[in-house]
PDB file of C-alpha atoms in Angstrom:
ATOM      1  CA  UNK A   1       0.019   0.045   0.081  1.00 39.00           C
ATOM      2  CA  UNK A   2       1.344   3.421  -0.907  1.00 42.00           C
ATOM      3  CA  UNK A   3       2.289   5.284   2.232  1.00 38.00           C
ATOM      4  CA  UNK A   4       1.498   8.732   0.702  1.00 40.00           C
ATOM      5  CA  UNK A   5      -2.072   7.653  -0.143  1.00 40.00           C
ATOM      6  CA  UNK A   6      -2.307   5.993   3.276  1.00 40.00           C
ATOM      7  CA  UNK A   7      -1.440   9.299   4.972  1.00 40.00           C
ATOM      8  CA  UNK A   8      -3.941  10.933   2.653  1.00 40.00           C
ATOM      9  CA  UNK A   9      -6.506   8.476   3.670  1.00 41.00           C
ATOM     10  CA  UNK A  10      -5.491   8.916   7.304  1.00 44.00           C
ATOM     11  CA  UNK A  11      -6.498  12.580   6.874  1.00 42.00           C
ATOM     12  CA  UNK A  12      -9.851  11.550   5.733  1.00 43.00           C
ATOM     13  CA  UNK A  13     -10.225   9.139   8.689  1.00 41.00           C
ATOM     14  CA  UNK A  14      -9.064  11.869  11.120  1.00 39.00           C
ATOM     15  CA  UNK A  15     -11.489  14.222   9.539  1.00 43.00           C
ATOM     16  CA  UNK A  16     -14.375  11.809  10.103  1.00 40.00           C
ATOM     17  CA  UNK A  17     -13.149  10.319  13.425  1.00 40.00           C
ATOM     18  CA  UNK A  18     -12.330  13.719  15.123  1.00 34.00           C
ATOM     19  CA  UNK A  19     -16.002  14.910  15.062  1.00 37.00           C
ATOM     20  CA  UNK A  20     -17.072  11.575  16.452  1.00 35.00           C
ATOM     21  CA  UNK A  21     -14.453  11.667  19.306  1.00 36.00           C
ATOM     22  CA  UNK A  22     -15.359  15.409  20.013  1.00 36.00           C
ATOM     23  CA  UNK A  23     -18.933  14.684  20.091  1.00 37.00           C
ATOM     24  CA  UNK A  24     -18.715  11.757  22.339  1.00 35.00           C
ATOM     25  CA  UNK A  25     -16.749  13.897  24.800  1.00 38.00           C
ATOM     26  CA  UNK A  26     -19.770  15.898  25.518  1.00 37.00           C
ATOM     27  CA  UNK A  27     -20.063  19.675  26.140  1.00 34.00           C
ATOM     28  CA  UNK A  28     -17.228  21.685  27.574  1.00 35.00           C
ATOM     29  CA  UNK A  29     -17.474  21.589  31.264  1.00 35.00           C
ATOM     30  CA  UNK A  30     -19.067  18.128  31.521  1.00 36.00           C
ATOM     31  CA  UNK A  31     -17.176  15.101  32.741  1.00 36.00           C
ATOM     32  CA  UNK A  32     -14.699  14.522  35.477  1.00 34.00           C
ATOM     33  CA  UNK A  33     -15.239  16.995  38.312  1.00 32.00           C
ATOM     34  CA  UNK A  34     -11.602  16.716  39.238  1.00 32.00           C
ATOM     35  CA  UNK A  35     -10.850  18.759  36.037  1.00 30.00           C
ATOM     36  CA  UNK A  36     -13.200  21.606  37.057  1.00 31.00           C
ATOM     37  CA  UNK A  37     -12.423  24.288  39.532  1.00 33.00           C
ATOM     38  CA  UNK A  38     -14.418  23.837  42.693  1.00 35.00           C
ATOM     39  CA  UNK A  39     -17.199  26.458  43.269  1.00 38.00           C
ATOM     40  CA  UNK A  40     -18.385  27.909  46.411  1.00 37.00           C
ATOM     41  CA  UNK A  41     -21.727  26.574  47.492  1.00 40.00           C
ATOM     42  CA  UNK A  42     -23.372  29.990  46.767  1.00 43.00           C
ATOM     43  CA  UNK A  43     -21.885  30.121  43.331  1.00 39.00           C
ATOM     44  CA  UNK A  44     -24.285  30.406  40.503  1.00 40.00           C
ATOM     45  CA  UNK A  45     -24.462  27.315  38.111  1.00 38.00           C
ATOM     46  CA  UNK A  46     -23.179  28.084  34.642  1.00 38.00           C
ATOM     47  CA  UNK A  47     -25.901  28.781  32.150  1.00 37.00           C
ATOM     48  CA  UNK A  48     -26.185  26.190  29.204  1.00 39.00           C
ATOM     49  CA  UNK A  49     -24.766  27.073  25.836  1.00 35.00           C
ATOM     50  CA  UNK A  50     -27.080  29.014  23.426  1.00 38.00           C
ATOM     51  CA  UNK A  51     -28.619  26.746  20.723  1.00 42.00           C
ATOM     52  CA  UNK A  52     -26.425  26.477  17.618  1.00 42.00           C
ATOM     53  CA  UNK A  53     -23.133  26.833  19.451  1.00 42.00           C
ATOM     54  CA  UNK A  54     -22.650  23.072  20.130  1.00 45.00           C
ATOM     55  CA  UNK A  55     -19.885  20.758  18.820  1.00 53.00           C
ATOM     56  CA  UNK A  56     -21.553  20.143  15.544  1.00 64.00           C
ATOM     57  CA  UNK A  57     -22.823  17.016  13.847  1.00 79.00           C
ATOM     58  CA  UNK A  58     -20.710  13.966  13.164  1.00 89.00           C
ATOM     59  CA  UNK A  59     -19.878  13.187   9.509  1.00 91.00           C
ATOM     60  CA  UNK A  60     -20.402   9.604   8.315  1.00 93.00           C
ATOM     61  CA  UNK A  61     -18.288   8.308   5.387  1.00 94.00           C
ATOM     62  CA  UNK A  62     -18.695   5.358   3.044  1.00 95.00           C
ATOM     63  CA  UNK A  63     -15.484   4.983   1.020  1.00 96.00           C
ATOM     64  CA  UNK A  64     -14.400   2.636  -1.677  1.00 96.00           C
ATOM     65  CA  UNK A  65     -10.904   1.231  -1.683  1.00 96.00           C
ATOM     66  CA  UNK A  66      -7.766   3.149  -2.414  1.00 96.00           C
ATOM     67  CA  UNK A  67      -6.878   2.729  -6.032  1.00 96.00           C
ATOM     68  CA  UNK A  68      -3.691   3.290  -8.112  1.00 95.00           C
ATOM     69  CA  UNK A  69      -3.421   3.325 -11.855  1.00 95.00           C
ATOM     70  CA  UNK A  70      -0.401   2.183 -13.800  1.00 94.00           C
ATOM     71  CA  UNK A  71      -0.207   5.794 -15.044  1.00 91.00           C
ATOM     72  CA  UNK A  72       0.337   7.217 -11.620  1.00 93.00           C
ATOM     73  CA  UNK A  73      -3.019   8.369 -10.354  1.00 95.00           C
ATOM     74  CA  UNK A  74      -3.979   7.403  -6.762  1.00 96.00           C
ATOM     75  CA  UNK A  75      -7.590   8.038  -5.545  1.00 97.00           C
ATOM     76  CA  UNK A  76     -10.316   7.034  -3.020  1.00 97.00           C
ATOM     77  CA  UNK A  77     -13.982   8.164  -3.418  1.00 98.00           C
ATOM     78  CA  UNK A  78     -16.399   8.495  -0.629  1.00 97.00           C
ATOM     79  CA  UNK A  79     -20.070   9.497   0.021  1.00 97.00           C
ATOM     80  CA  UNK A  80     -20.365  11.760   3.131  1.00 96.00           C
ATOM     81  CA  UNK A  81     -23.325  12.471   5.205  1.00 96.00           C
ATOM     82  CA  UNK A  82     -23.773  15.014   7.885  1.00 95.00           C
ATOM     83  CA  UNK A  83     -27.143  15.516   9.414  1.00 93.00           C
ATOM     84  CA  UNK A  84     -29.575  15.834   6.552  1.00 93.00           C
ATOM     85  CA  UNK A  85     -26.941  16.671   3.922  1.00 95.00           C
ATOM     86  CA  UNK A  86     -25.069  14.270   1.586  1.00 96.00           C
ATOM     87  CA  UNK A  87     -22.193  14.869  -0.787  1.00 97.00           C
ATOM     88  CA  UNK A  88     -19.378  13.185  -2.659  1.00 98.00           C
ATOM     89  CA  UNK A  89     -15.622  13.591  -2.131  1.00 97.00           C
ATOM     90  CA  UNK A  90     -12.568  12.098  -3.857  1.00 97.00           C
ATOM     91  CA  UNK A  91      -9.122  12.239  -2.548  1.00 97.00           C
ATOM     92  CA  UNK A  92      -6.338  11.939  -5.108  1.00 97.00           C
ATOM     93  CA  UNK A  93      -2.763  12.211  -5.872  1.00 96.00           C
ATOM     94  CA  UNK A  94      -1.382  12.851  -9.439  1.00 96.00           C
ATOM     95  CA  UNK A  95       2.131  11.562 -10.025  1.00 94.00           C
ATOM     96  CA  UNK A  96       1.846  11.594 -13.923  1.00 92.00           C
ATOM     97  CA  UNK A  97       3.534  14.986 -14.208  1.00 91.00           C
ATOM     98  CA  UNK A  98       0.723  16.276 -16.497  1.00 91.00           C
ATOM     99  CA  UNK A  99      -2.476  18.086 -15.554  1.00 92.00           C
ATOM    100  CA  UNK A 100      -5.688  15.950 -15.498  1.00 93.00           C
ATOM    101  CA  UNK A 101      -9.412  16.516 -15.531  1.00 93.00           C
ATOM    102  CA  UNK A 102     -11.705  14.682 -13.148  1.00 94.00           C
ATOM    103  CA  UNK A 103     -15.386  14.289 -12.941  1.00 96.00           C
ATOM    104  CA  UNK A 104     -16.961  13.434  -9.597  1.00 98.00           C
ATOM    105  CA  UNK A 105     -20.538  12.204  -9.750  1.00 97.00           C
ATOM    106  CA  UNK A 106     -22.909  11.681  -6.773  1.00 97.00           C
ATOM    107  CA  UNK A 107     -25.879   9.485  -7.678  1.00 97.00           C
ATOM    108  CA  UNK A 108     -28.866   9.176  -5.390  1.00 95.00           C
ATOM    109  CA  UNK A 109     -32.342   7.751  -5.193  1.00 94.00           C
ATOM    110  CA  UNK A 110     -34.860   8.535  -7.964  1.00 90.00           C
ATOM    111  CA  UNK A 111     -32.180   8.933 -10.674  1.00 91.00           C
ATOM    112  CA  UNK A 112     -31.014  12.187  -9.198  1.00 92.00           C
ATOM    113  CA  UNK A 113     -27.247  13.004  -9.781  1.00 95.00           C
ATOM    114  CA  UNK A 114     -24.790  15.893  -9.242  1.00 95.00           C
ATOM    115  CA  UNK A 115     -21.676  16.240 -11.193  1.00 96.00           C
ATOM    116  CA  UNK A 116     -18.571  18.337 -10.531  1.00 96.00           C
ATOM    117  CA  UNK A 117     -15.575  18.816 -12.890  1.00 95.00           C
ATOM    118  CA  UNK A 118     -12.269  19.236 -11.137  1.00 93.00           C
ATOM    119  CA  UNK A 119      -8.894  20.332 -12.506  1.00 91.00           C
ATOM    120  CA  UNK A 120      -6.183  18.131 -11.069  1.00 94.00           C
ATOM    121  CA  UNK A 121      -2.821  19.900 -11.210  1.00 92.00           C
ATOM    122  CA  UNK A 122       0.414  18.256 -12.429  1.00 90.00           C
ATOM    123  CA  UNK A 123       2.271  18.616  -9.049  1.00 86.00           C
ATOM    124  CA  UNK A 124       2.730  15.511  -6.904  1.00 89.00           C
ATOM    125  CA  UNK A 125       0.547  16.799  -4.040  1.00 92.00           C
ATOM    126  CA  UNK A 126      -2.570  15.246  -2.473  1.00 95.00           C
ATOM    127  CA  UNK A 127      -5.708  16.975  -3.225  1.00 96.00           C
ATOM    128  CA  UNK A 128      -9.480  16.625  -3.055  1.00 96.00           C
ATOM    129  CA  UNK A 129     -12.627  17.420  -4.992  1.00 96.00           C
ATOM    130  CA  UNK A 130     -16.140  17.455  -3.693  1.00 96.00           C
ATOM    131  CA  UNK A 131     -19.708  17.885  -4.953  1.00 97.00           C
ATOM    132  CA  UNK A 132     -22.011  20.556  -3.535  1.00 96.00           C
ATOM    133  CA  UNK A 133     -23.825  19.343  -0.329  1.00 95.00           C
ATOM    134  CA  UNK A 134     -27.509  18.340  -1.057  1.00 94.00           C
ATOM    135  CA  UNK A 135     -30.388  17.552   1.082  1.00 95.00           C
ATOM    136  CA  UNK A 136     -30.530  13.764   1.752  1.00 95.00           C
ATOM    137  CA  UNK A 137     -33.375  12.004   0.126  1.00 94.00           C
ATOM    138  CA  UNK A 138     -33.990   8.494   1.262  1.00 92.00           C
ATOM    139  CA  UNK A 139     -31.233   6.690   3.147  1.00 92.00           C
ATOM    140  CA  UNK A 140     -27.492   7.603   2.964  1.00 91.00           C
ATOM    141  CA  UNK A 141     -26.849   3.958   1.681  1.00 92.00           C
ATOM    142  CA  UNK A 142     -28.904   4.888  -1.393  1.00 95.00           C
ATOM    143  CA  UNK A 143     -26.047   7.243  -2.585  1.00 97.00           C
ATOM    144  CA  UNK A 144     -22.989   6.266  -4.621  1.00 97.00           C
ATOM    145  CA  UNK A 145     -20.051   8.249  -5.847  1.00 98.00           C
ATOM    146  CA  UNK A 146     -17.709   7.733  -8.815  1.00 97.00           C
ATOM    147  CA  UNK A 147     -14.693   9.846  -9.794  1.00 97.00           C
ATOM    148  CA  UNK A 148     -13.201   9.443 -13.251  1.00 96.00           C
ATOM    149  CA  UNK A 149      -9.621  10.809 -14.078  1.00 95.00           C
ATOM    150  CA  UNK A 150      -8.481  11.523 -17.622  1.00 93.00           C
ATOM    151  CA  UNK A 151      -5.939  13.619 -19.481  1.00 87.00           C
ATOM    152  CA  UNK A 152      -6.780  17.277 -19.571  1.00 79.00           C
ATOM    153  CA  UNK A 153      -8.944  18.667 -22.339  1.00 72.00           C
ATOM    154  CA  UNK A 154     -10.193  15.190 -23.563  1.00 65.00           C
ATOM    155  CA  UNK A 155      -6.582  14.547 -24.955  1.00 67.00           C
ATOM    156  CA  UNK A 156      -6.578  10.784 -23.828  1.00 73.00           C
ATOM    157  CA  UNK A 157      -8.269   7.812 -22.407  1.00 84.00           C
ATOM    158  CA  UNK A 158      -9.708   7.281 -18.976  1.00 89.00           C
ATOM    159  CA  UNK A 159      -6.802   6.758 -16.565  1.00 92.00           C
ATOM    160  CA  UNK A 160      -8.715   5.764 -13.361  1.00 94.00           C
ATOM    161  CA  UNK A 161     -12.267   5.241 -12.188  1.00 95.00           C
ATOM    162  CA  UNK A 162     -12.787   5.277  -8.321  1.00 95.00           C
ATOM    163  CA  UNK A 163     -16.128   4.475  -6.674  1.00 95.00           C
ATOM    164  CA  UNK A 164     -17.626   4.798  -3.140  1.00 93.00           C
ATOM    165  CA  UNK A 165     -19.053   1.158  -3.411  1.00 83.00           C
ATOM    166  CA  UNK A 166     -16.222  -0.476  -5.187  1.00 57.00           C
ATOM    167  CA  UNK A 167     -15.348  -4.005  -3.970  1.00 55.00           C
ATOM    168  CA  UNK A 168     -11.995  -4.264  -2.238  1.00 53.00           C
ATOM    169  CA  UNK A 169      -9.145  -5.882  -4.327  1.00 54.00           C
ATOM    170  CA  UNK A 170      -8.774  -9.570  -3.748  1.00 56.00           C
ATOM    171  CA  UNK A 171      -5.561 -11.643  -3.943  1.00 54.00           C
ATOM    172  CA  UNK A 172      -2.362 -11.888  -2.075  1.00 47.00           C
TER     173      UNK A 172
END
């Protein structure tokens, strides 16, 4: 497994896991009383946080496998859901030395789809592309995402197709 893509995927995992860890930690000021300063018996209890100032909603991700093409494109594509919003994101790395075009599609229930065109630079740096966030219709499992990478300006064949529901590679 390519360590650079693993690091990129680690960023994605951290981006998803961090809100979950923070949300499970509770509100600021809750928890172990040994960590809070003691208050005098006549001290006023702190008022609760105003609505909307909480820690936020956790983001769920369904990602396909990390893929690498012989030409040097590495990608992983995910469907993300946060609250009542769903969108697609692809993480990529272009080691071809030439700029590429990517098309990221989010397909949902009832034949609905959203497409985003992304310019992928020639530099050897991790990047990402995502579709706009849409209201979730149906269940999050009803959504799939596909990213397709090709030479810029339709100058060549499809180099890599990465999906959110791709089967993991088999073999040893």
